């Protein structure tokens, strides 16, 4: 509460100062870039989630509002890329026509990411939903299907960054509504050959795996689980790596874990019997998907046999004893 009061007082003080200036000078002042990131006042207001200040800035800019909307900071980010909450997104898009909204939403930052990509990567679900709710169907399709120069798409960013399972599930829902080919959007490869499925497995996002794979044919599921990244690992093999089994990766387990999750300790890597059981059925038993739902409690069998690739791409079988 105290923080909100301080923020409100600061906002009112800033508005009072700007209102004292002639219109031309006020707009020049608002457009000025400051700080190490060269942010405008609108960048700062969106980053802090101060909707009242966002509205005030846009009103002050008047007919020149598009100048500040498209203005990039020192990191090549627009204000939309920095939005902290849905209200700021809605305020930015409010003065635009639908065509202008679609054009603005497609704007890329210096990393060739849209604001939706950035929000999915950062785990800001309300911002993702706000952006998609303002899109036309064509723009929504673009956001879901587009790839950057490195082959990465929004599903990749949602799973690779600080995104959450809920965001990934929302993206799957949007893809469903547009009848997009799910097997294509979840299997786009990043710079090191990894797909979003690699990250779903490594993060143990079982509900996302279940929701994505029940939309695929048996062949599509097998292909998704067999994609080899540049380090030689498939999503299926990553599901089999237990904590402490360093020799399994010839001493490189800690590096691989930090590469995928940012956890330099490697302590978070554990075998999940339920995940292994799911992948077993996804790979070999396609009929079971008809009886599974996202909220189902999956019954474990005493053991499951999974095919996976180790070393020189040789197919091997590992028997995993799983206590039911």
XYZ file of C-alpha atoms in Angstrom:
324
model
C 0.000 0.000 0.000
C 2.821 2.408 0.924
C 4.563 1.703 -2.385
C 1.380 2.473 -4.326
C 0.948 5.769 -2.508
C 4.520 6.797 -3.291
C 4.032 5.835 -6.928
C 0.769 7.757 -7.137
C 2.378 10.845 -5.617
C 5.306 10.649 -8.046
C 2.897 10.292 -10.962
C 0.886 13.321 -9.890
C 4.069 15.363 -9.429
C 5.330 14.423 -12.916
C 1.976 15.333 -14.461
C 1.994 18.678 -12.665
C 5.459 19.510 -14.010
C 4.598 18.558 -17.602
C 1.336 20.542 -17.502
C 3.296 23.695 -16.686
C 5.216 23.446 -19.984
C 4.060 24.689 -23.397
C 2.690 21.832 -25.516
C 5.712 21.622 -27.842
C 8.145 21.660 -24.931
C 6.107 19.079 -23.002
C 6.163 16.678 -25.933
C 9.903 17.189 -26.423
C 10.412 16.513 -22.730
C 8.349 13.280 -22.897
C 10.263 12.063 -25.963
C 13.651 12.639 -24.329
C 15.658 9.471 -23.705
C 17.447 9.134 -20.381
C 19.449 6.611 -18.365
C 21.691 3.747 -19.394
C 18.851 2.105 -21.351
C 17.852 5.356 -23.066
C 14.201 5.021 -22.068
C 11.523 7.584 -22.827
C 8.940 8.440 -20.171
C 6.538 5.992 -21.849
C 9.067 3.149 -21.613
C 9.480 3.778 -17.899
C 5.728 4.036 -17.243
C 5.040 0.742 -19.065
C 7.956 -1.021 -17.387
C 6.700 -0.005 -13.956
C 3.080 -0.723 -14.837
C 1.792 2.788 -14.070
C -1.291 2.895 -16.301
C -2.321 6.419 -15.221
C 1.038 7.756 -16.394
C 0.784 5.851 -19.676
C -2.612 7.437 -20.370
C -1.321 10.895 -19.424
C 1.682 10.597 -21.767
C -0.429 9.421 -24.694
C -2.951 12.228 -24.161
C -0.161 14.794 -23.958
C 1.372 13.587 -27.237
C -1.967 14.165 -28.985
C -1.743 13.800 -32.759
C 1.953 12.866 -32.409
C 1.153 9.828 -30.275
C 2.471 7.382 -32.880
C 5.922 8.935 -32.624
C 6.380 7.788 -29.055
C 4.582 4.481 -29.521
C 7.094 3.366 -32.152
C 10.108 4.968 -30.463
C 12.724 2.373 -29.428
C 14.951 2.723 -26.404
C 18.689 2.005 -26.303
C 17.949 -1.722 -26.247
C 15.758 -1.450 -29.378
C 12.580 -2.111 -27.374
C 9.281 -0.311 -27.862
C 7.091 0.546 -24.878
C 4.887 -2.443 -25.733
C 7.845 -4.803 -25.273
C 8.290 -3.496 -21.710
C 4.652 -3.600 -20.571
C 4.338 -5.046 -17.080
C 0.576 -5.560 -17.055
C -2.467 -5.882 -19.306
C -3.782 -2.398 -18.504
C -0.682 -0.783 -19.987
C -1.057 -2.887 -23.142
C -4.696 -1.845 -23.506
C -3.820 1.811 -22.977
C -1.109 1.719 -25.668
C -3.408 0.101 -28.217
C -6.523 2.140 -27.386
C -5.880 5.077 -29.756
C -5.249 2.779 -32.745
C -7.368 1.327 -35.497
C -7.323 -2.467 -35.881
C -4.876 -2.225 -38.771
C -2.577 -0.024 -36.706
C -2.815 -2.398 -33.737
C -1.796 -5.357 -35.877
C 1.135 -3.440 -37.328
C 2.313 -2.278 -33.891
C 1.965 -5.723 -32.319
C 4.177 -7.197 -35.072
C 6.991 -4.695 -34.360
C 10.311 -6.444 -33.658
C 12.932 -5.490 -31.090
C 16.708 -5.716 -31.494
C 16.591 -9.459 -30.859
C 13.959 -9.843 -33.609
C 11.259 -10.663 -31.052
C 7.711 -9.339 -30.941
C 6.241 -7.993 -27.703
C 4.254 -11.246 -27.424
C 7.498 -13.254 -27.733
C 9.084 -11.144 -25.001
C 6.087 -11.475 -22.667
C 5.932 -15.259 -23.201
C 9.665 -15.544 -22.502
C 9.397 -13.373 -19.371
C 6.363 -15.250 -17.999
C 3.907 -12.318 -18.170
C 0.652 -14.160 -18.880
C -1.693 -11.118 -18.555
C 0.403 -9.267 -21.131
C 0.348 -12.241 -23.526
C -3.438 -12.489 -23.210
C -3.907 -8.736 -23.612
C -1.862 -8.677 -26.817
C -3.687 -11.650 -28.332
C -7.082 -10.244 -27.336
C -6.336 -7.091 -29.354
C -5.162 -8.981 -32.456
C -7.052 -9.681 -35.609
C -7.124 -13.345 -36.614
C -4.450 -12.690 -39.225
C -2.132 -11.025 -36.713
C -2.699 -13.805 -34.180
C -1.769 -16.386 -36.796
C 1.365 -14.382 -37.554
C 2.431 -14.263 -33.892
C 2.006 -18.011 -33.475
C 3.618 -19.114 -36.741
C 6.439 -16.602 -37.278
C 10.074 -17.580 -36.793
C 13.055 -15.352 -36.212
C 16.340 -15.638 -38.125
C 17.375 -18.502 -35.848
C 14.192 -20.526 -36.360
C 12.726 -19.743 -32.934
C 9.021 -19.010 -32.370
C 6.775 -18.005 -29.485
C 6.350 -21.603 -28.274
C 10.123 -21.893 -28.097
C 10.442 -18.630 -26.145
C 7.664 -19.633 -23.705
C 9.404 -22.922 -22.868
C 13.030 -21.768 -23.037
C 12.823 -18.602 -20.955
C 11.051 -17.716 -17.719
C 7.644 -18.644 -19.087
C 5.131 -20.815 -17.291
C 3.104 -23.899 -18.120
C -0.045 -21.773 -18.193
C 1.376 -19.529 -20.936
C 2.326 -22.545 -23.059
C -1.140 -24.009 -22.594
C -2.702 -20.675 -23.595
C -0.634 -20.657 -26.785
C -1.800 -24.177 -27.595
C -5.375 -22.999 -27.098
C -4.853 -20.076 -29.494
C -3.342 -22.455 -32.060
C -6.361 -24.744 -31.675
C -8.791 -21.897 -32.279
C -7.038 -21.125 -35.576
C -6.642 -24.776 -36.596
C -2.870 -24.370 -36.821
C -0.657 -27.475 -37.233
C 0.482 -28.010 -33.636
C 3.229 -30.448 -34.622
C 4.896 -27.671 -36.622
C 4.681 -24.854 -34.090
C 6.045 -26.921 -31.173
C 8.908 -28.404 -33.195
C 10.641 -25.274 -34.469
C 14.362 -25.598 -33.795
C 16.492 -23.015 -32.015
C 20.111 -22.100 -32.607
C 21.392 -25.338 -31.067
C 18.841 -27.622 -32.681
C 16.638 -27.830 -29.596
C 12.861 -27.508 -29.845
C 10.270 -26.449 -27.298
C 9.697 -30.175 -26.645
C 13.281 -30.464 -25.329
C 12.474 -27.752 -22.804
C 9.082 -29.190 -21.869
C 10.804 -32.460 -20.966
C 13.730 -30.885 -19.152
C 11.406 -28.665 -17.086
C 9.041 -31.583 -16.407
C 6.037 -29.666 -17.753
C 3.921 -32.791 -17.974
C 0.586 -31.101 -18.504
C 1.992 -29.173 -21.475
C 3.444 -32.350 -22.935
C 0.124 -34.134 -22.507
C -1.877 -31.286 -24.044
C 0.506 -30.853 -26.980
C 0.974 -34.544 -27.755
C -2.659 -35.544 -27.596
C -3.131 -33.250 -30.608
C -0.526 -35.160 -32.633
C -0.540 -38.379 -34.606
C 1.687 -41.247 -33.516
C 4.221 -40.420 -36.229
C 4.293 -36.749 -35.230
C 4.843 -37.667 -31.559
C 7.661 -40.031 -32.432
C 9.309 -37.376 -34.610
C 9.014 -34.719 -31.880
C 10.592 -37.010 -29.269
C 13.398 -38.118 -31.608
C 14.721 -34.702 -32.686
C 18.428 -34.507 -31.902
C 19.932 -31.183 -30.872
C 23.527 -30.222 -31.630
C 24.670 -31.737 -28.358
C 23.269 -35.093 -29.453
C 20.251 -35.320 -27.135
C 16.630 -36.045 -27.942
C 13.716 -35.067 -25.670
C 13.261 -38.769 -24.979
C 16.860 -39.230 -23.819
C 16.651 -36.105 -21.626
C 13.699 -37.633 -19.758
C 15.904 -40.570 -18.797
C 18.689 -38.651 -17.096
C 18.645 -39.019 -13.298
C 20.457 -36.792 -10.830
C 23.914 -38.061 -10.004
C 24.290 -40.153 -13.146
C 27.157 -38.014 -14.405
C 28.862 -40.805 -16.374
C 25.704 -41.104 -18.436
C 26.802 -37.834 -20.067
C 30.526 -38.611 -19.732
C 30.875 -35.886 -17.123
C 28.896 -33.164 -18.882
C 25.577 -33.384 -17.041
C 26.058 -30.152 -15.100
C 26.775 -28.180 -18.266
C 23.802 -29.617 -20.094
C 21.471 -28.833 -17.186
C 22.657 -25.242 -16.943
C 22.292 -24.916 -20.716
C 18.654 -25.923 -20.576
C 17.485 -24.470 -17.279
C 19.959 -21.899 -16.017
C 20.555 -24.041 -12.911
C 24.354 -24.222 -12.669
C 24.212 -26.664 -9.742
C 22.522 -29.405 -11.730
C 20.688 -30.513 -8.585
C 17.283 -30.026 -10.125
C 17.677 -32.879 -12.579
C 15.735 -35.933 -11.447
C 14.021 -38.817 -13.154
C 10.247 -38.421 -13.081
C 8.539 -41.841 -13.339
C 5.233 -40.295 -14.369
C 6.904 -38.393 -17.196
C 8.649 -41.533 -18.410
C 5.402 -43.430 -18.343
C 3.700 -40.693 -20.383
C 6.449 -40.686 -23.001
C 6.251 -44.470 -23.199
C 2.605 -44.265 -24.187
C 3.135 -41.283 -26.471
C 5.745 -43.273 -28.364
C 4.125 -46.655 -28.597
C 0.484 -46.609 -27.453
C -1.451 -43.941 -29.329
C -4.912 -45.171 -28.304
C -4.404 -44.278 -24.651
C -4.440 -40.567 -25.516
C -8.165 -40.736 -26.116
C -8.725 -41.585 -22.457
C -6.290 -39.052 -20.976
C -7.138 -35.484 -20.071
C -4.969 -32.637 -18.899
C -6.120 -33.141 -15.299
C -5.935 -36.949 -15.316
C -3.966 -38.789 -12.657
C -1.780 -41.110 -14.678
C -1.547 -44.627 -13.234
C 2.025 -45.861 -13.158
C 2.920 -49.382 -14.169
C 5.590 -51.359 -12.253
C 8.048 -50.819 -15.089
C 8.324 -49.336 -18.543
C 10.759 -49.865 -21.378
C 11.769 -46.827 -23.406
C 13.822 -46.566 -26.561
C 16.333 -43.755 -26.566
C 19.496 -42.753 -28.369
C 22.867 -42.549 -26.644
C 26.323 -41.908 -28.040
C 26.631 -42.512 -31.766
C 22.902 -42.388 -32.471
C 22.598 -46.082 -31.606
C 19.206 -47.325 -30.513
C 19.338 -48.922 -27.091
C 16.816 -50.111 -24.566
C 16.939 -49.218 -20.898
C 14.747 -51.005 -18.383
C 13.505 -48.558 -15.770
C 12.032 -50.010 -12.621
C 9.315 -47.717 -11.361
C 7.556 -48.236 -8.079
C 3.806 -47.898 -8.502
